[in-house]
Coordinates of C-alpha atoms in Angstrom, one line a residue:
X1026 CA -62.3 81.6 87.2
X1027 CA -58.3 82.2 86.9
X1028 CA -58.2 82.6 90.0
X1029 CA -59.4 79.2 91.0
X1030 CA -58.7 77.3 88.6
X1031 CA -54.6 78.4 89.3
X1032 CA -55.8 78.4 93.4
X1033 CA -57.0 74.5 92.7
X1034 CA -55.6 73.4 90.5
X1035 CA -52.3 74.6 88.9
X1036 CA -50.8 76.8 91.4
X1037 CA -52.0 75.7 95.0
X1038 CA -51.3 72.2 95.0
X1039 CA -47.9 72.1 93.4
X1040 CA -46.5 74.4 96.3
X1041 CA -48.5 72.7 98.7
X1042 CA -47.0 69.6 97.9
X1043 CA -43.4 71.1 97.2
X1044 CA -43.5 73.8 100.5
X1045 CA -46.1 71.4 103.1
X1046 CA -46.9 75.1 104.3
X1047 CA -48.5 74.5 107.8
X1048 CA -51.5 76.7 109.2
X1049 CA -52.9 77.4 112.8
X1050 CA -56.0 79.4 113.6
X1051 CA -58.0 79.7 109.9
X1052 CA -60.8 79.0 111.5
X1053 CA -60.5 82.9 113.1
X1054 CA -61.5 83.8 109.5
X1055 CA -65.0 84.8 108.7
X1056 CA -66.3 82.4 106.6
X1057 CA -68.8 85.5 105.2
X1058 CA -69.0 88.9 105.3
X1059 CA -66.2 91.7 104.5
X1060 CA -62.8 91.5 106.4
X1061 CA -59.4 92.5 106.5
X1062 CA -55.9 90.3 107.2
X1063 CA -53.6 92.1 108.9
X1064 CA -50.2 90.2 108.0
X1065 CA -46.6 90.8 108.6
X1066 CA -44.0 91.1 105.8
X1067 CA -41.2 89.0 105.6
X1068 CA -40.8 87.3 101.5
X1069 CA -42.6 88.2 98.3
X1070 CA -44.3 84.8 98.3
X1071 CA -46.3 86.0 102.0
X1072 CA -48.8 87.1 98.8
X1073 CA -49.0 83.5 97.2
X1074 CA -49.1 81.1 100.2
X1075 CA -51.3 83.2 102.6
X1076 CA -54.2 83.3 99.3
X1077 CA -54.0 79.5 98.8
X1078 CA -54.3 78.5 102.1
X1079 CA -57.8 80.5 102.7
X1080 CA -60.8 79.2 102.0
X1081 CA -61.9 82.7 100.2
X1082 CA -60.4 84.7 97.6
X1083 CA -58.4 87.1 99.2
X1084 CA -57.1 90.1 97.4
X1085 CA -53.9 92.1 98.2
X1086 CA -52.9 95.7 97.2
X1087 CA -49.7 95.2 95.8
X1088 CA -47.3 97.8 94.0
X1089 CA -48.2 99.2 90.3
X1090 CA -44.9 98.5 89.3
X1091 CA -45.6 94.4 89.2
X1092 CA -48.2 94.9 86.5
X1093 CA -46.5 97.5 84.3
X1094 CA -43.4 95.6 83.3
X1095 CA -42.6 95.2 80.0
X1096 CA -41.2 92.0 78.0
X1097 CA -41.9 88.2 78.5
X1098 CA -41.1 88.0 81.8
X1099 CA -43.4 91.2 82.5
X1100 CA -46.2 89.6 80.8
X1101 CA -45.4 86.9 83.6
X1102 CA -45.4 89.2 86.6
X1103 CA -48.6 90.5 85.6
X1104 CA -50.6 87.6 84.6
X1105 CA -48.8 85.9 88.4
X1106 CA -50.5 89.3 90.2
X1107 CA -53.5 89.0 88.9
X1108 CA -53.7 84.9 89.6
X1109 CA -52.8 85.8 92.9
X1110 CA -55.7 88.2 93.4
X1111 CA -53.7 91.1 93.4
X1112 CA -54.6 94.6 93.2
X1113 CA -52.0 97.4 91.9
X1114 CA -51.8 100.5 93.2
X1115 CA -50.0 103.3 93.2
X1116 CA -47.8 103.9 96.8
X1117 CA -46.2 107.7 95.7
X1118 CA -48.3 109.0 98.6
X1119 CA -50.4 111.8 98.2
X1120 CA -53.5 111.4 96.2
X1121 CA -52.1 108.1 95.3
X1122 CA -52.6 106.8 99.1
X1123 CA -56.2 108.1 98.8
X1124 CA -56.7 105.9 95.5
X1125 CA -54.9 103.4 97.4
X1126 CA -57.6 103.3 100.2
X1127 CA -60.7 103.8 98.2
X1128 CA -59.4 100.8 96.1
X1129 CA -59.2 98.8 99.2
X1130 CA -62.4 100.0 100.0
X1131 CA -63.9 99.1 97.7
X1132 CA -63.0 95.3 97.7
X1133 CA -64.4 95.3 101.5
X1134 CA -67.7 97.1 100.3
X1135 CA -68.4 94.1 97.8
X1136 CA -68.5 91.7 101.0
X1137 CA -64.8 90.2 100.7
X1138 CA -61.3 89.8 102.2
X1139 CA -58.7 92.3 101.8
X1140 CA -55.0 91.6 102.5
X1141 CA -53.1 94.4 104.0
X1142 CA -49.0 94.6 105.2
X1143 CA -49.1 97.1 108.0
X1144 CA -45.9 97.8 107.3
X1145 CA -46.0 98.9 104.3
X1146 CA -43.0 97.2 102.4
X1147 CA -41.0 93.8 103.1
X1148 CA -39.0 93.6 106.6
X1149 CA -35.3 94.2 105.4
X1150 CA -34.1 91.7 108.0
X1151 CA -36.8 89.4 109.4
X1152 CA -37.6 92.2 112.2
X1153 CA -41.0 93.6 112.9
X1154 CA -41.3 97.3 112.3
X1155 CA -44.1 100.3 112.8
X1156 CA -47.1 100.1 111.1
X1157 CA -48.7 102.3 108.5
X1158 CA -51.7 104.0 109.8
X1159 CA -53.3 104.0 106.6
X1160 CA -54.4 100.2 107.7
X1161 CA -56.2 101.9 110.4
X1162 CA -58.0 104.5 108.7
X1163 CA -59.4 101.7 106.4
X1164 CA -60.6 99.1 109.2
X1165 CA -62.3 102.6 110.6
X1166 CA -64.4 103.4 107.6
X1167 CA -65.2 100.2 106.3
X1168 CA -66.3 98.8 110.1
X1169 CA -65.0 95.7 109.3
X1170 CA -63.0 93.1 112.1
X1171 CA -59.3 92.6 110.8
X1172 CA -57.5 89.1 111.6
X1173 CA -53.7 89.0 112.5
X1174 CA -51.6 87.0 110.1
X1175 CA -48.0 85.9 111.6
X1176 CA -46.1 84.4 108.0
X1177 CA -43.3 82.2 109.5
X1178 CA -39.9 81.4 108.2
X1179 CA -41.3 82.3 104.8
X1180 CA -37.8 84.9 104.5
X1181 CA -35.7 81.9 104.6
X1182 CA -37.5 80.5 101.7
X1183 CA -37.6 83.5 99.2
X1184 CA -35.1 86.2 100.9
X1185 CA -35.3 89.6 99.6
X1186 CA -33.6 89.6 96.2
X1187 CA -33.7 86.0 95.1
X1188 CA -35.5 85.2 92.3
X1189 CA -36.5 82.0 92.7
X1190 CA -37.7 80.5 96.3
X1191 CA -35.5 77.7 97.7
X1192 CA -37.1 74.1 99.2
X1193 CA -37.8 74.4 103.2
X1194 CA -41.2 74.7 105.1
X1195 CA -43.0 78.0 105.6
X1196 CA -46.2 78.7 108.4
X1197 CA -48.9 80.4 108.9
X1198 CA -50.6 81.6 112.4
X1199 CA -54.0 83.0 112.4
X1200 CA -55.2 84.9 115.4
X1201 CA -58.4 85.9 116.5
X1202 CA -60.5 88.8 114.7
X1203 CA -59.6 92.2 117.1
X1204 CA -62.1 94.5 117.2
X1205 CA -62.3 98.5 116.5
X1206 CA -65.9 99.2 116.5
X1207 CA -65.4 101.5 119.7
X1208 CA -63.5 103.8 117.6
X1209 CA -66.6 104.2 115.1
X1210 CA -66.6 107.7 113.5
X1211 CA -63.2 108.5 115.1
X1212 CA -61.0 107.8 111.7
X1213 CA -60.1 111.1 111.2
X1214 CA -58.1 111.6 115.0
X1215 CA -54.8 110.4 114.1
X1216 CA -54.0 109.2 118.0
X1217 CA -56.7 107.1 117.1
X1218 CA -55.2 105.6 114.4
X1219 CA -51.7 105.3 115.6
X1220 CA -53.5 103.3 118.7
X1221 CA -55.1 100.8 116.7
X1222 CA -52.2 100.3 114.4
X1223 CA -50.0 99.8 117.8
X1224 CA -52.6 97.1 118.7
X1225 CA -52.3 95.3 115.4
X1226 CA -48.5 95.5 115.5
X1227 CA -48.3 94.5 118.9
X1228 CA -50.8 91.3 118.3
X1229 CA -48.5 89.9 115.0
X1230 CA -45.4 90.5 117.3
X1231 CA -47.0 88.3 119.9
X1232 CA -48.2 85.6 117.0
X1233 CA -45.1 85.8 115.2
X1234 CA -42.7 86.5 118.3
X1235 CA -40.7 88.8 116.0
X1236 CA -38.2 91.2 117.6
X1237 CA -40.0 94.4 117.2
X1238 CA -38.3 97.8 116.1
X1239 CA -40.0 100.5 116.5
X1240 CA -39.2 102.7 113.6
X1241 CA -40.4 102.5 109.5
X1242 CA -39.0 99.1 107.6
X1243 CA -38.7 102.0 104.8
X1244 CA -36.3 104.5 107.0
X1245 CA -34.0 101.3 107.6
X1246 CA -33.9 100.3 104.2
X1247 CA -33.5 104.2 102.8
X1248 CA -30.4 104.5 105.5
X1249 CA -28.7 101.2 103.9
X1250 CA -29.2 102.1 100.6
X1251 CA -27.1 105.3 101.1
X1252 CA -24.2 103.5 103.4
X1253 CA -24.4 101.0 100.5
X1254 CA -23.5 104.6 98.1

């Protein structure tokens, strides 16, 4: 009922009015039936406007770290995540991936719509970079189509390290559902896996017509932090 009501009524049409986000394609979205949208990663706020423009509730894993905050303004954070339809999880690696998986999972097993970054964190400079296999391994088990989601110009908006989002106009492009179930029962070869990332990646480059980099957003930001030292 949060959800909604701050989808409908609170949240959604104060940005919609402030931000006049415009959308192509979300009639590609199954309007039933489990599925998984496949978005790039440009601003924090990629979480907030991609939710309020979809018909259906669609829930995002998002870091632990958002919901374990402490004071006033953690309280915030936390009660934003979960009006949001976020999920926290855990992204040491390790058995923390595998929680990470069967948590996402488990939201496609109850019939709905998960929200995945393939990349794994934010783009440090409006680039497209490698995916995350993990996105992969969860389309393969679950069986379930995944829809591309290019977030436009939503960076220039809320840049990386501002707190609060500026006024301009932010889009969405929807592409068609792709396809896996040829590689039924195969999510355990990791060629596999790498292939259907590449074909995800190479899909939101094309809807996005990002310049694509073919490394981890996570090694680029890990080599500026140290030049930054």
């Amino acid at each position: 009922m949060f959800y909604w009501l701050m989808k409908y009524v609170v949240v959604g049409p104060l940005l919609r009015a402030i931000f006049r986000p415009w959308v192509v394609g979300l009639e590609n979205i199954p309007a039933e039936g489990a599925a998984i949208l496949a978005s790039n990663h440009l601003s924090f706020i990629d979480s907030v406007f991609l939710p309020i423009e979809v018909d259906r509730r669609v829930s995002f894993l998002a870091k632990s770290d958002y919901f374990t905050r402490r004071g006033l303004r953690g309280w915030a954070t936390k009660a934003f995540m979960n009006a949001t339809g976020q999920l926290p999880i855990d992204r040491s690696g390790g058995k923390a991936s595998e929680a990470s998986l069967n948590t996402g999972l488990a939201v496609l097993a109850r019939g709905k719509i998960l929200g995945i970054y393939p990349e794994g964190t934010r783009s440090p400079d409006g680039k497209l970079y490698r995916g995350r296999t993990g996105v992969a391994r969860m389309i393969l088990e679950a069986g379930v189509p995944v829809v591309p989601v290019a977030m436009v110009d939503t960076a220039k908006v809320m840049p990386i390290g501002r707190r609060l989002p500026k006024i301009g106009r932010i889009g969405i492009i929807v592409g068609k559902p792709l396809d896996f179930s040829r590689f039924d029962g195969m999510e355990g070869d990791r060629f596999i896996l790498r292939s259907v990332t590449d074909e995800i990646m190479y899909e939101l480059q094309r809807l996005g017509e990002q310049e694509y980099v073919d490394v981890y957003a996570t090694t680029v930001k890990e080599k500026r932090a140290t030049l930054s030292q």
